[in-house]
CSV table of C-alpha atoms in Angstrom, one decimal:
chain,number,residue,atom,x,y,z
H,1426,UNK,CA,0.0,0.0,0.0
H,1427,UNK,CA,2.8,2.4,0.9
H,1428,UNK,CA,4.6,1.6,-2.4
H,1429,UNK,CA,1.4,2.4,-4.3
H,1430,UNK,CA,1.0,5.7,-2.5
H,1431,UNK,CA,4.6,6.6,-3.3
H,1432,UNK,CA,4.1,5.8,-6.9
H,1433,UNK,CA,1.0,8.0,-7.1
H,1434,UNK,CA,2.7,10.8,-5.2
H,1435,UNK,CA,5.6,10.8,-7.6
H,1436,UNK,CA,3.4,11.6,-10.6
H,1437,UNK,CA,3.8,15.1,-12.0
H,1438,UNK,CA,1.4,17.8,-10.9
H,1439,UNK,CA,-0.3,18.1,-14.2
H,1440,UNK,CA,-1.3,14.4,-14.1
H,1441,UNK,CA,-2.5,14.6,-10.5
H,1442,UNK,CA,-4.6,17.7,-11.4
H,1443,UNK,CA,-6.1,15.7,-14.2
H,1444,UNK,CA,-7.0,12.9,-11.7
H,1445,UNK,CA,-8.5,15.4,-9.2
H,1446,UNK,CA,-10.5,17.1,-12.0
H,1447,UNK,CA,-12.4,13.9,-12.5
H,1448,UNK,CA,-13.5,13.7,-8.8
H,1449,UNK,CA,-16.4,15.7,-7.2
H,1450,UNK,CA,-14.9,19.0,-6.0
H,1451,UNK,CA,-15.6,18.2,-2.3
H,1452,UNK,CA,-13.7,14.9,-2.6
H,1453,UNK,CA,-10.8,16.6,-4.3
H,1454,UNK,CA,-10.5,18.9,-1.4
H,1455,UNK,CA,-10.5,16.0,1.0
H,1456,UNK,CA,-7.4,14.5,-0.7
H,1457,UNK,CA,-5.3,17.2,1.0
H,1458,UNK,CA,-5.4,14.9,4.1
H,1459,UNK,CA,-3.8,12.0,2.3
H,1460,UNK,CA,-0.2,13.2,2.5
H,1461,UNK,CA,1.9,16.3,2.5
H,1462,UNK,CA,2.4,16.0,-1.3
H,1463,UNK,CA,-1.4,16.3,-1.8
H,1464,UNK,CA,-2.0,19.2,0.7
H,1465,UNK,CA,-2.2,22.0,-1.8
H,1466,UNK,CA,-2.9,20.1,-5.1
H,1467,UNK,CA,-6.6,20.7,-5.0
H,1468,UNK,CA,-6.0,24.5,-5.1
H,1469,UNK,CA,-4.8,24.3,-8.7
H,1470,UNK,CA,-7.5,21.9,-10.1
H,1471,UNK,CA,-8.6,23.3,-13.5
H,1472,UNK,CA,-12.1,21.8,-13.5
H,1473,UNK,CA,-14.4,23.2,-10.7
H,1474,UNK,CA,-17.9,21.8,-10.5
H,1475,UNK,CA,-19.3,23.8,-7.6
H,1476,UNK,CA,-22.9,23.1,-8.4
H,1477,UNK,CA,-24.7,19.7,-7.9
H,1478,UNK,CA,-22.1,18.0,-5.8
H,1479,UNK,CA,-21.8,20.8,-3.3
H,1480,UNK,CA,-25.6,21.3,-3.0
H,1481,UNK,CA,-26.1,17.6,-2.4
H,1482,UNK,CA,-23.5,17.6,0.3
H,1483,UNK,CA,-25.2,20.6,2.0
H,1484,UNK,CA,-28.6,18.9,1.8
H,1485,UNK,CA,-27.2,16.0,3.9
H,1486,UNK,CA,-26.0,18.3,6.6
H,1487,UNK,CA,-28.2,18.8,9.6
H,1488,UNK,CA,-29.9,22.2,9.4
H,1489,UNK,CA,-32.8,23.3,11.6
H,1490,UNK,CA,-36.2,22.9,9.8
H,1491,UNK,CA,-38.1,26.0,9.0
H,1492,UNK,CA,-37.9,29.0,6.7
H,1493,UNK,CA,-34.2,29.7,7.5
H,1494,UNK,CA,-33.0,26.3,6.3
H,1495,UNK,CA,-32.5,27.4,2.6
H,1496,UNK,CA,-30.9,30.6,3.7
H,1497,UNK,CA,-28.4,28.8,5.9
H,1498,UNK,CA,-27.6,26.3,3.1
H,1499,UNK,CA,-27.1,29.2,0.7
H,1500,UNK,CA,-24.9,31.0,3.2
H,1501,UNK,CA,-22.6,28.0,3.6
H,1502,UNK,CA,-22.5,27.4,-0.2
H,1503,UNK,CA,-21.5,31.0,-0.9
H,1504,UNK,CA,-18.8,30.8,1.8
H,1505,UNK,CA,-17.4,27.6,0.4
H,1506,UNK,CA,-17.4,28.9,-3.2
H,1507,UNK,CA,-15.8,32.2,-2.3
H,1508,UNK,CA,-13.0,30.5,-0.2
H,1509,UNK,CA,-12.4,28.0,-2.9
H,1510,UNK,CA,-12.0,30.6,-5.6
H,1511,UNK,CA,-9.9,32.8,-3.4
H,1512,UNK,CA,-7.5,30.0,-2.7
H,1513,UNK,CA,-7.3,28.7,-6.2
H,1514,UNK,CA,-3.7,29.2,-7.4
H,1515,UNK,CA,-3.7,27.4,-10.7
H,1516,UNK,CA,-2.9,29.3,-13.9
H,1517,UNK,CA,-6.2,28.4,-15.6
H,1518,UNK,CA,-9.8,27.3,-14.8
H,1519,UNK,CA,-11.0,25.2,-17.8
H,1520,UNK,CA,-14.5,24.6,-16.4
H,1521,UNK,CA,-16.4,26.4,-13.7
H,1522,UNK,CA,-20.0,25.5,-12.7
H,1523,UNK,CA,-21.8,27.6,-10.1
H,1524,UNK,CA,-25.5,27.9,-9.1
H,1525,UNK,CA,-26.3,30.6,-6.6
H,1526,UNK,CA,-29.0,33.0,-5.4
H,1527,UNK,CA,-27.6,36.5,-6.2
H,1528,UNK,CA,-29.9,38.6,-4.0
H,1529,UNK,CA,-27.6,40.8,-1.9
H,1530,UNK,CA,-24.5,39.1,-3.4
H,1531,UNK,CA,-24.2,40.7,-6.8
H,1532,UNK,CA,-20.8,42.3,-6.2
H,1533,UNK,CA,-19.5,38.9,-4.9
H,1534,UNK,CA,-20.9,37.1,-7.9
H,1535,UNK,CA,-19.3,39.6,-10.3
H,1536,UNK,CA,-16.0,39.0,-8.6
H,1537,UNK,CA,-16.3,35.2,-9.2
H,1538,UNK,CA,-17.0,36.0,-12.9
H,1539,UNK,CA,-13.9,38.1,-13.2
H,1540,UNK,CA,-11.8,35.4,-11.5
H,1541,UNK,CA,-13.0,32.9,-14.1
H,1542,UNK,CA,-12.3,35.2,-17.0
H,1543,UNK,CA,-8.9,36.1,-15.7
H,1544,UNK,CA,-8.0,32.4,-15.5
H,1545,UNK,CA,-9.0,31.9,-19.1
H,1546,UNK,CA,-12.1,29.8,-18.5
H,1547,UNK,CA,-13.2,27.7,-21.4
H,1548,UNK,CA,-16.6,26.3,-20.1
H,1549,UNK,CA,-18.6,28.6,-17.9
H,1550,UNK,CA,-21.9,27.5,-16.4
H,1551,UNK,CA,-23.6,30.1,-14.2
H,1552,UNK,CA,-27.1,29.3,-12.7
H,1553,UNK,CA,-28.3,32.5,-11.3
H,1554,UNK,CA,-31.2,32.5,-8.8
H,1555,UNK,CA,-33.1,35.0,-6.8
H,1556,UNK,CA,-36.2,37.3,-6.8
H,1557,UNK,CA,-35.0,39.3,-9.7
H,1558,UNK,CA,-33.0,38.2,-12.8
H,1559,UNK,CA,-29.3,39.0,-12.7
H,1560,UNK,CA,-28.3,41.6,-15.3
H,1561,UNK,CA,-25.5,40.1,-17.3
H,1562,UNK,CA,-22.5,42.4,-17.2
H,1563,UNK,CA,-20.9,43.2,-20.6
H,1564,UNK,CA,-17.4,42.0,-19.5
H,1565,UNK,CA,-18.8,38.5,-19.0
H,1566,UNK,CA,-19.0,38.4,-22.9
H,1567,UNK,CA,-15.3,39.3,-23.2
H,1568,UNK,CA,-13.2,36.1,-23.4
H,1569,UNK,CA,-11.1,34.7,-26.2
H,1570,UNK,CA,-10.8,31.4,-24.4
H,1571,UNK,CA,-14.5,30.7,-23.7
H,1572,UNK,CA,-15.9,27.9,-25.9
H,1573,UNK,CA,-19.1,27.1,-23.9
H,1574,UNK,CA,-21.4,29.4,-22.1
H,1575,UNK,CA,-24.5,28.2,-20.1
H,1576,UNK,CA,-26.6,30.7,-18.3
H,1577,UNK,CA,-29.9,30.6,-16.4
H,1578,UNK,CA,-32.2,33.2,-14.9
H,1579,UNK,CA,-30.6,36.4,-16.1
H,1580,UNK,CA,-31.4,39.1,-18.6
H,1581,UNK,CA,-29.3,40.4,-21.5
H,1582,UNK,CA,-29.6,43.9,-22.7
H,1583,UNK,CA,-30.0,44.4,-26.5
H,1584,UNK,CA,-26.9,46.5,-26.4
H,1585,UNK,CA,-24.7,43.6,-25.4
H,1586,UNK,CA,-22.1,42.6,-28.0
H,1587,UNK,CA,-20.9,39.0,-28.6
H,1588,UNK,CA,-18.0,40.2,-30.7
H,1589,UNK,CA,-15.5,39.5,-28.0
H,1590,UNK,CA,-16.4,35.8,-27.8
H,1591,UNK,CA,-14.7,34.8,-31.0
H,1592,UNK,CA,-14.3,31.1,-30.0
H,1593,UNK,CA,-17.7,30.4,-28.5
H,1594,UNK,CA,-19.1,27.1,-29.8
H,1595,UNK,CA,-22.0,26.3,-27.4
H,1596,UNK,CA,-24.6,28.7,-26.1
H,1597,UNK,CA,-27.2,27.4,-23.6
H,1598,UNK,CA,-29.8,29.9,-22.2
H,1599,UNK,CA,-32.4,28.8,-19.7
H,1600,UNK,CA,-35.0,31.2,-18.3
H,1601,UNK,CA,-33.1,34.1,-19.8
H,1602,UNK,CA,-34.8,37.3,-20.8
H,1603,UNK,CA,-33.4,38.0,-24.3
H,1604,UNK,CA,-34.8,40.1,-27.1
H,1605,UNK,CA,-35.3,39.1,-30.8
H,1606,UNK,CA,-32.6,41.5,-31.9
H,1607,UNK,CA,-29.9,39.4,-30.2
H,1608,UNK,CA,-30.1,36.3,-32.4
H,1609,UNK,CA,-28.8,37.8,-35.7
H,1610,UNK,CA,-26.1,39.5,-33.7
H,1611,UNK,CA,-25.0,36.3,-32.0
H,1612,UNK,CA,-24.9,34.4,-35.3
H,1613,UNK,CA,-23.0,37.1,-37.0
H,1614,UNK,CA,-20.4,37.8,-34.3
H,1615,UNK,CA,-19.8,34.2,-33.0
H,1616,UNK,CA,-18.2,32.8,-36.1
H,1617,UNK,CA,-17.4,29.4,-34.5
H,1618,UNK,CA,-20.8,28.9,-32.9
H,1619,UNK,CA,-22.0,25.3,-33.4
H,1620,UNK,CA,-25.0,24.9,-31.0
H,1621,UNK,CA,-27.6,27.2,-29.6
H,1622,UNK,CA,-30.2,25.9,-27.0
H,1623,UNK,CA,-33.0,28.1,-25.7
H,1624,UNK,CA,-35.1,26.7,-22.8
H,1625,UNK,CA,-38.0,28.7,-21.2
H,1626,UNK,CA,-36.5,32.0,-22.4
H,1627,UNK,CA,-38.6,35.2,-22.1
H,1628,UNK,CA,-39.2,38.2,-24.3
H,1629,UNK,CA,-38.7,36.1,-27.5
H,1630,UNK,CA,-41.4,36.6,-30.1
H,1631,UNK,CA,-39.7,35.9,-33.5
H,1632,UNK,CA,-36.5,33.9,-33.7
H,1633,UNK,CA,-34.5,34.4,-36.9
H,1634,UNK,CA,-31.8,31.8,-37.5
H,1635,UNK,CA,-30.3,33.2,-40.7
H,1636,UNK,CA,-26.7,32.2,-41.3
H,1637,UNK,CA,-24.4,30.8,-44.0
H,1638,UNK,CA,-21.9,29.8,-41.3
H,1639,UNK,CA,-20.8,26.2,-41.9
H,1640,UNK,CA,-20.0,25.8,-38.2
H,1641,UNK,CA,-23.6,26.3,-37.0
H,1642,UNK,CA,-25.2,22.8,-36.9
H,1643,UNK,CA,-27.6,22.5,-33.9
H,1644,UNK,CA,-30.6,24.7,-32.8
H,1645,UNK,CA,-33.1,23.8,-30.0
H,1646,UNK,CA,-36.0,25.9,-28.7
H,1647,UNK,CA,-38.0,24.6,-25.8
H,1648,UNK,CA,-41.0,26.0,-23.8
H,1649,UNK,CA,-40.5,29.7,-24.8
H,1650,UNK,CA,-43.9,30.9,-23.7
H,1651,UNK,CA,-44.5,34.0,-25.9
H,1652,UNK,CA,-42.7,32.7,-29.0
H,1653,UNK,CA,-44.8,33.0,-32.1
H,1654,UNK,CA,-42.5,32.3,-35.0
H,1655,UNK,CA,-39.2,30.6,-35.9
H,1656,UNK,CA,-37.6,31.5,-39.3
H,1657,UNK,CA,-34.7,29.4,-40.4
H,1658,UNK,CA,-32.4,30.0,-43.4
H,1659,UNK,CA,-29.3,28.0,-42.5
H,1660,UNK,CA,-28.1,25.6,-45.2
H,1661,UNK,CA,-25.6,23.9,-42.9
H,1662,UNK,CA,-28.0,23.2,-40.0
H,1663,UNK,CA,-28.0,19.5,-39.1
H,1664,UNK,CA,-30.3,19.3,-36.1
H,1665,UNK,CA,-33.5,21.2,-35.2
H,1666,UNK,CA,-35.5,20.5,-32.1
H,1667,UNK,CA,-38.7,22.3,-31.0
H,1668,UNK,CA,-40.8,21.7,-27.9
H,1669,UNK,CA,-43.7,23.9,-26.9
H,1670,UNK,CA,-47.0,25.4,-28.0
H,1671,UNK,CA,-47.7,25.6,-31.7
H,1672,UNK,CA,-46.0,28.4,-33.6
H,1673,UNK,CA,-45.4,29.4,-37.3
H,1674,UNK,CA,-42.4,27.8,-39.0
H,1675,UNK,CA,-40.7,29.4,-42.0
H,1676,UNK,CA,-38.1,27.2,-43.5
H,1677,UNK,CA,-36.1,28.6,-46.4
H,1678,UNK,CA,-32.9,26.6,-46.8
H,1679,UNK,CA,-32.4,23.6,-44.5
H,1680,UNK,CA,-31.0,21.2,-47.1
H,1681,UNK,CA,-28.5,19.7,-44.7
H,1682,UNK,CA,-31.0,19.0,-41.9
H,1683,UNK,CA,-30.7,15.4,-40.7
H,1684,UNK,CA,-32.5,15.4,-37.3
H,1685,UNK,CA,-35.9,17.0,-36.9
H,1686,UNK,CA,-37.7,16.9,-33.5
H,1687,UNK,CA,-41.2,18.5,-33.2
H,1688,UNK,CA,-43.2,18.2,-30.0
H,1689,UNK,CA,-46.3,20.4,-30.0
H,1690,UNK,CA,-48.2,20.9,-26.7
H,1691,UNK,CA,-51.8,22.0,-26.6
H,1692,UNK,CA,-54.0,22.7,-29.6
H,1693,UNK,CA,-52.5,22.7,-33.0
H,1694,UNK,CA,-53.3,23.7,-36.6
H,1695,UNK,CA,-51.7,21.6,-39.4
H,1696,UNK,CA,-51.0,24.5,-41.7
H,1697,UNK,CA,-48.6,26.0,-39.2
H,1698,UNK,CA,-46.5,23.0,-39.0
H,1699,UNK,CA,-46.6,21.5,-42.5
H,1700,UNK,CA,-43.8,23.7,-43.9
H,1701,UNK,CA,-41.3,22.0,-41.6
H,1702,UNK,CA,-42.2,18.7,-43.3
H,1703,UNK,CA,-42.3,20.0,-46.8
H,1704,UNK,CA,-38.8,21.3,-46.7
H,1705,UNK,CA,-36.4,18.8,-45.0
H,1706,UNK,CA,-36.0,16.1,-47.7
H,1707,UNK,CA,-32.6,15.0,-46.2
H,1708,UNK,CA,-33.8,14.3,-42.7
H,1709,UNK,CA,-32.5,11.0,-41.3
H,1710,UNK,CA,-34.2,11.0,-37.8
H,1711,UNK,CA,-37.7,12.4,-37.4
H,1712,UNK,CA,-39.5,12.7,-34.1
H,1713,UNK,CA,-43.1,14.0,-33.8
H,1714,UNK,CA,-46.6,13.3,-32.6
H,1715,UNK,CA,-48.9,11.1,-34.6
H,1716,UNK,CA,-51.5,13.8,-34.6
H,1717,UNK,CA,-49.3,16.1,-36.8
H,1718,UNK,CA,-49.0,13.3,-39.3
H,1719,UNK,CA,-52.7,12.8,-39.3
H,1720,UNK,CA,-53.4,16.4,-40.0
H,1721,UNK,CA,-51.0,16.4,-43.0
H,1722,UNK,CA,-52.6,13.3,-44.4
H,1723,UNK,CA,-56.0,14.9,-44.1
H,1724,UNK,CA,-54.8,17.8,-46.1
H,1725,UNK,CA,-53.4,15.5,-48.7
H,1726,UNK,CA,-56.8,13.7,-49.0
H,1727,UNK,CA,-58.6,17.0,-49.5
H,1728,UNK,CA,-56.6,18.3,-52.4
H,1729,UNK,CA,-53.9,17.1,-54.7
H,1730,UNK,CA,-51.3,19.7,-53.8
H,1731,UNK,CA,-47.7,20.1,-52.8
H,1732,UNK,CA,-48.1,17.3,-50.2
H,1733,UNK,CA,-47.9,14.8,-53.1
H,1734,UNK,CA,-44.3,15.9,-53.6
H,1735,UNK,CA,-43.2,15.1,-50.0
H,1736,UNK,CA,-40.5,12.6,-50.1
H,1737,UNK,CA,-38.0,11.4,-47.4
H,1738,UNK,CA,-35.4,9.5,-49.3
H,1739,UNK,CA,-32.9,9.5,-46.4
H,1740,UNK,CA,-35.2,9.0,-43.5
H,1741,UNK,CA,-33.8,6.0,-41.4
H,1742,UNK,CA,-35.5,6.4,-38.1
H,1743,UNK,CA,-39.0,7.5,-37.0
H,1744,UNK,CA,-39.9,8.3,-33.4
H,1745,UNK,CA,-43.7,8.7,-33.1
H,1746,UNK,CA,-45.5,9.8,-29.9
H,1747,UNK,CA,-49.0,8.4,-29.6
H,1748,UNK,CA,-51.5,8.8,-26.8
H,1749,UNK,CA,-52.7,5.3,-27.9
H,1750,UNK,CA,-52.7,3.4,-31.1
H,1751,UNK,CA,-55.8,4.2,-33.1
H,1752,UNK,CA,-56.9,3.8,-36.8
H,1753,UNK,CA,-56.0,7.4,-37.7
H,1754,UNK,CA,-52.4,7.3,-36.6
H,1755,UNK,CA,-51.9,3.8,-38.0
H,1756,UNK,CA,-52.9,5.2,-41.4
H,1757,UNK,CA,-50.8,8.3,-40.9
H,1758,UNK,CA,-47.7,6.1,-40.1
H,1759,UNK,CA,-48.4,3.9,-43.1
H,1760,UNK,CA,-48.4,7.1,-45.3
H,1761,UNK,CA,-45.0,8.1,-43.9
H,1762,UNK,CA,-43.7,4.6,-44.5
H,1763,UNK,CA,-44.8,4.8,-48.1
H,1764,UNK,CA,-42.7,8.0,-48.8
H,1765,UNK,CA,-39.7,6.8,-46.8
H,1766,UNK,CA,-37.8,4.1,-48.7
H,1767,UNK,CA,-34.8,4.0,-46.3
H,1768,UNK,CA,-36.5,3.5,-43.0
H,1769,UNK,CA,-34.9,0.9,-40.7
H,1770,UNK,CA,-36.1,1.8,-37.2
H,1771,UNK,CA,-39.5,2.8,-35.8
H,1772,UNK,CA,-40.0,3.7,-32.2
H,1773,UNK,CA,-43.7,4.2,-31.1
H,1774,UNK,CA,-44.5,5.4,-27.6
H,1775,UNK,CA,-47.9,4.9,-26.1
H,1776,UNK,CA,-49.1,6.4,-22.8
H,1777,UNK,CA,-51.0,4.4,-20.2
H,1778,UNK,CA,-53.3,7.3,-19.1
H,1779,UNK,CA,-55.1,7.2,-22.5
H,1780,UNK,CA,-55.2,3.4,-22.8
H,1781,UNK,CA,-58.7,2.9,-21.5
H,1782,UNK,CA,-60.1,5.0,-24.3
H,1783,UNK,CA,-59.0,2.3,-26.8
H,1784,UNK,CA,-59.5,-0.9,-24.7
H,1785,UNK,CA,-63.0,-1.8,-25.9
H,1786,UNK,CA,-62.7,-0.7,-29.6
H,1787,UNK,CA,-62.6,-3.3,-32.4
H,1788,UNK,CA,-60.2,-2.6,-35.2
H,1789,UNK,CA,-61.9,-1.6,-38.4
H,1790,UNK,CA,-60.7,-2.6,-41.9
H,1791,UNK,CA,-58.3,0.1,-43.0
H,1792,UNK,CA,-56.9,1.0,-46.4
H,1793,UNK,CA,-53.2,1.3,-45.6
H,1794,UNK,CA,-50.3,2.5,-47.7
H,1795,UNK,CA,-47.6,0.1,-48.8
H,1796,UNK,CA,-44.2,0.1,-47.1
H,1797,UNK,CA,-41.6,1.6,-49.5
H,1798,UNK,CA,-38.5,0.5,-47.5
H,1799,UNK,CA,-36.7,-2.6,-48.6
H,1800,UNK,CA,-34.5,-2.7,-45.5
H,1801,UNK,CA,-35.1,-5.0,-42.5
H,1802,UNK,CA,-37.4,-3.1,-40.1
H,1803,UNK,CA,-37.0,-2.8,-36.3
H,1804,UNK,CA,-40.2,-1.8,-34.6
H,1805,UNK,CA,-40.3,-0.9,-30.9
H,1806,UNK,CA,-43.6,-0.2,-29.2
H,1807,UNK,CA,-43.2,1.3,-25.7
H,1808,UNK,CA,-46.3,0.8,-23.5
H,1809,UNK,CA,-47.4,-2.3,-25.4
H,1810,UNK,CA,-50.2,-4.3,-23.7
H,1811,UNK,CA,-51.7,-6.2,-26.7
H,1812,UNK,CA,-54.8,-4.0,-27.3
H,1813,UNK,CA,-56.6,-4.5,-30.6
H,1814,UNK,CA,-55.2,-1.5,-32.3
H,1815,UNK,CA,-51.7,-2.3,-31.2
H,1816,UNK,CA,-52.0,-5.7,-32.8
H,1817,UNK,CA,-53.4,-4.1,-35.9
H,1818,UNK,CA,-50.2,-2.0,-36.1
H,1819,UNK,CA,-48.1,-5.2,-35.9
H,1820,UNK,CA,-50.3,-6.8,-38.5
H,1821,UNK,CA,-49.6,-3.9,-40.9
H,1822,UNK,CA,-45.8,-4.3,-40.7
H,1823,UNK,CA,-45.9,-8.1,-40.9
H,1824,UNK,CA,-48.2,-8.1,-44.0
H,1825,UNK,CA,-46.8,-5.1,-45.9
H,1826,UNK,CA,-43.1,-5.3,-45.3
H,1827,UNK,CA,-40.9,-7.0,-47.9
H,1828,UNK,CA,-38.0,-7.5,-45.6
H,1829,UNK,CA,-37.7,-9.2,-42.2
H,1830,UNK,CA,-39.3,-7.5,-39.3
H,1831,UNK,CA,-38.0,-7.4,-35.7
H,1832,UNK,CA,-40.7,-6.7,-33.1
H,1833,UNK,CA,-39.7,-5.3,-29.7
H,1834,UNK,CA,-42.8,-4.7,-27.5
H,1835,UNK,CA,-42.1,-3.0,-24.1
H,1836,UNK,CA,-44.7,-3.4,-21.4
H,1837,UNK,CA,-45.6,-0.8,-18.8
H,1838,UNK,CA,-44.5,-1.3,-15.2
H,1839,UNK,CA,-46.5,-4.2,-13.7
H,1840,UNK,CA,-47.5,-5.8,-17.0
H,1841,UNK,CA,-45.9,-9.1,-17.7
H,1842,UNK,CA,-44.5,-10.2,-21.1
H,1843,UNK,CA,-43.0,-13.7,-21.7
H,1844,UNK,CA,-39.3,-13.3,-21.7
H,1845,UNK,CA,-38.4,-16.6,-23.3
H,1846,UNK,CA,-39.9,-16.1,-26.8
H,1847,UNK,CA,-37.4,-15.6,-29.7
H,1848,UNK,CA,-38.7,-17.2,-32.9
H,1849,UNK,CA,-42.4,-16.6,-32.3
H,1850,UNK,CA,-43.8,-18.4,-35.4
H,1851,UNK,CA,-42.1,-21.7,-34.7
H,1852,UNK,CA,-42.3,-21.8,-30.9
H,1853,UNK,CA,-45.4,-23.3,-29.3
H,1854,UNK,CA,-45.0,-21.9,-25.8
H,1855,UNK,CA,-47.3,-21.2,-22.8
H,1856,UNK,CA,-47.6,-17.5,-22.1
H,1857,UNK,CA,-49.5,-15.5,-19.6
H,1858,UNK,CA,-51.0,-12.1,-20.0
H,1859,UNK,CA,-51.5,-10.3,-23.3
H,1860,UNK,CA,-48.4,-11.8,-24.9
H,1861,UNK,CA,-50.3,-15.0,-25.7
H,1862,UNK,CA,-52.8,-13.0,-27.9
H,1863,UNK,CA,-49.8,-11.6,-29.7
H,1864,UNK,CA,-48.5,-15.2,-30.4
H,1865,UNK,CA,-51.9,-16.3,-31.6
H,1866,UNK,CA,-52.1,-13.3,-34.0
H,1867,UNK,CA,-48.6,-13.9,-35.4
H,1868,UNK,CA,-49.3,-17.6,-36.0
H,1869,UNK,CA,-52.4,-16.9,-38.0
H,1870,UNK,CA,-51.1,-14.0,-40.2
H,1871,UNK,CA,-50.1,-14.5,-43.8
H,1872,UNK,CA,-46.7,-12.7,-43.9
H,1873,UNK,CA,-44.8,-11.3,-46.9
H,1874,UNK,CA,-41.8,-10.4,-44.8
H,1875,UNK,CA,-40.7,-14.0,-44.0
H,1876,UNK,CA,-40.3,-15.2,-40.4
H,1877,UNK,CA,-40.5,-12.3,-37.9
H,1878,UNK,CA,-38.5,-12.1,-34.7
H,1879,UNK,CA,-39.9,-11.1,-31.4
H,1880,UNK,CA,-37.7,-9.7,-28.7
H,1881,UNK,CA,-38.8,-8.8,-25.2
H,1882,UNK,CA,-36.9,-6.7,-22.6
H,1883,UNK,CA,-35.1,-8.7,-20.0
H,1884,UNK,CA,-36.3,-6.6,-17.1
H,1885,UNK,CA,-39.8,-5.6,-18.3
H,1886,UNK,CA,-38.6,-2.0,-18.4
H,1887,UNK,CA,-41.1,0.8,-18.3
H,1888,UNK,CA,-42.3,3.1,-21.0
H,1889,UNK,CA,-40.2,6.1,-19.9
H,1890,UNK,CA,-37.2,4.7,-21.9
H,1891,UNK,CA,-38.1,6.0,-25.3
H,1892,UNK,CA,-34.6,5.2,-26.7
H,1893,UNK,CA,-33.9,8.6,-28.2
H,1894,UNK,CA,-31.3,8.1,-31.0
H,1895,UNK,CA,-30.9,11.5,-32.5
H,1896,UNK,CA,-27.8,12.2,-34.5
H,1897,UNK,CA,-24.9,13.8,-32.5
H,1898,UNK,CA,-23.1,16.2,-34.8
């Protein structure tokens, strides 16, 4: 043991700092008690995560119950962070993560920001809290070393300039008050920006993502309450995710888009969303609600218009959110399959709270579209319980597919599926629950796809695991 300790202690400081950087900050400080060699090493660690780990540590401490509990925890947190930064004697801070209530501490927080900038911070994560949003000082946007900036609960004046963040690659804003005029400025001045993520931001009405910059590849907007429109003219954009109420989309040039995620909450109108499907012919991963597909299909049936030209030649993966499987969304999915010749994976997610609405309905005879894909198809249904419409969806793939089909039903918590079935057509097995109805169905079906394969999860996992498989650019 002593020999091992000597060997570790003989390593150069840079390597020991690297080891300490991979530890929780509180644990890194405790290494000072190991030996004299380690006493001051933690003071030069370049990665400082002073967020989750410190708060979790404080939550385990014994504070008196009552209204003062949070105030006492915040006091100790501020004291720890301030002492830590004051004693830090390393030349650089590569990463700094802080989450703090700024009420009454604005001058202190500004000093922390200056310390990070002086030590050439690369990744700066600042979660501001308090009764009023923290006004972002202009000098916080003055760093040639910064590559990632994550901010929450602050506000940014329209006069702020991003010109002095020439190497910024990632911008993440959560609950930030920011005006429409800032977005063209950010895209114009941050020439190396790759990703922008907006979560719950205020004061945004019309977002214009207009850039020819080949570096900019990812844009996400989520739950921005007063947002009414997103306009995108970005030929190099690869990933677009939107979650929230329905808005207008104006897509001009998104020819390189590969990953499209659309999650509309509340009421929706098809005409507001259809432009996002008419444009992205190169999409490889598409995530959306079945209702949106249903609306587009209804428009197609009403008139022979531009929807007839919709074609997804490169679409490989579909992630479809369904309340429950019903005839309308089965038809809509079949339409999407008919215009997507490269599809290999389909992930359908059902939700148990809507399951009773479909439990007693008998599947009608539907006119479904043919499957264009000649590839082997993997179909995963999360929340599968063997209801009639769910079996109808399986019937569609088994009778229409020209290539082998792999079925992967995932039952909700508390619902049992037989875990020993592999080759469902040839195996005569005793099954309990709804899975035996699935076996009977598969044995009776005429199949054009050859012998299907049924896989069931080993631990009967729940429906919350949707298997997101978006492209990581």
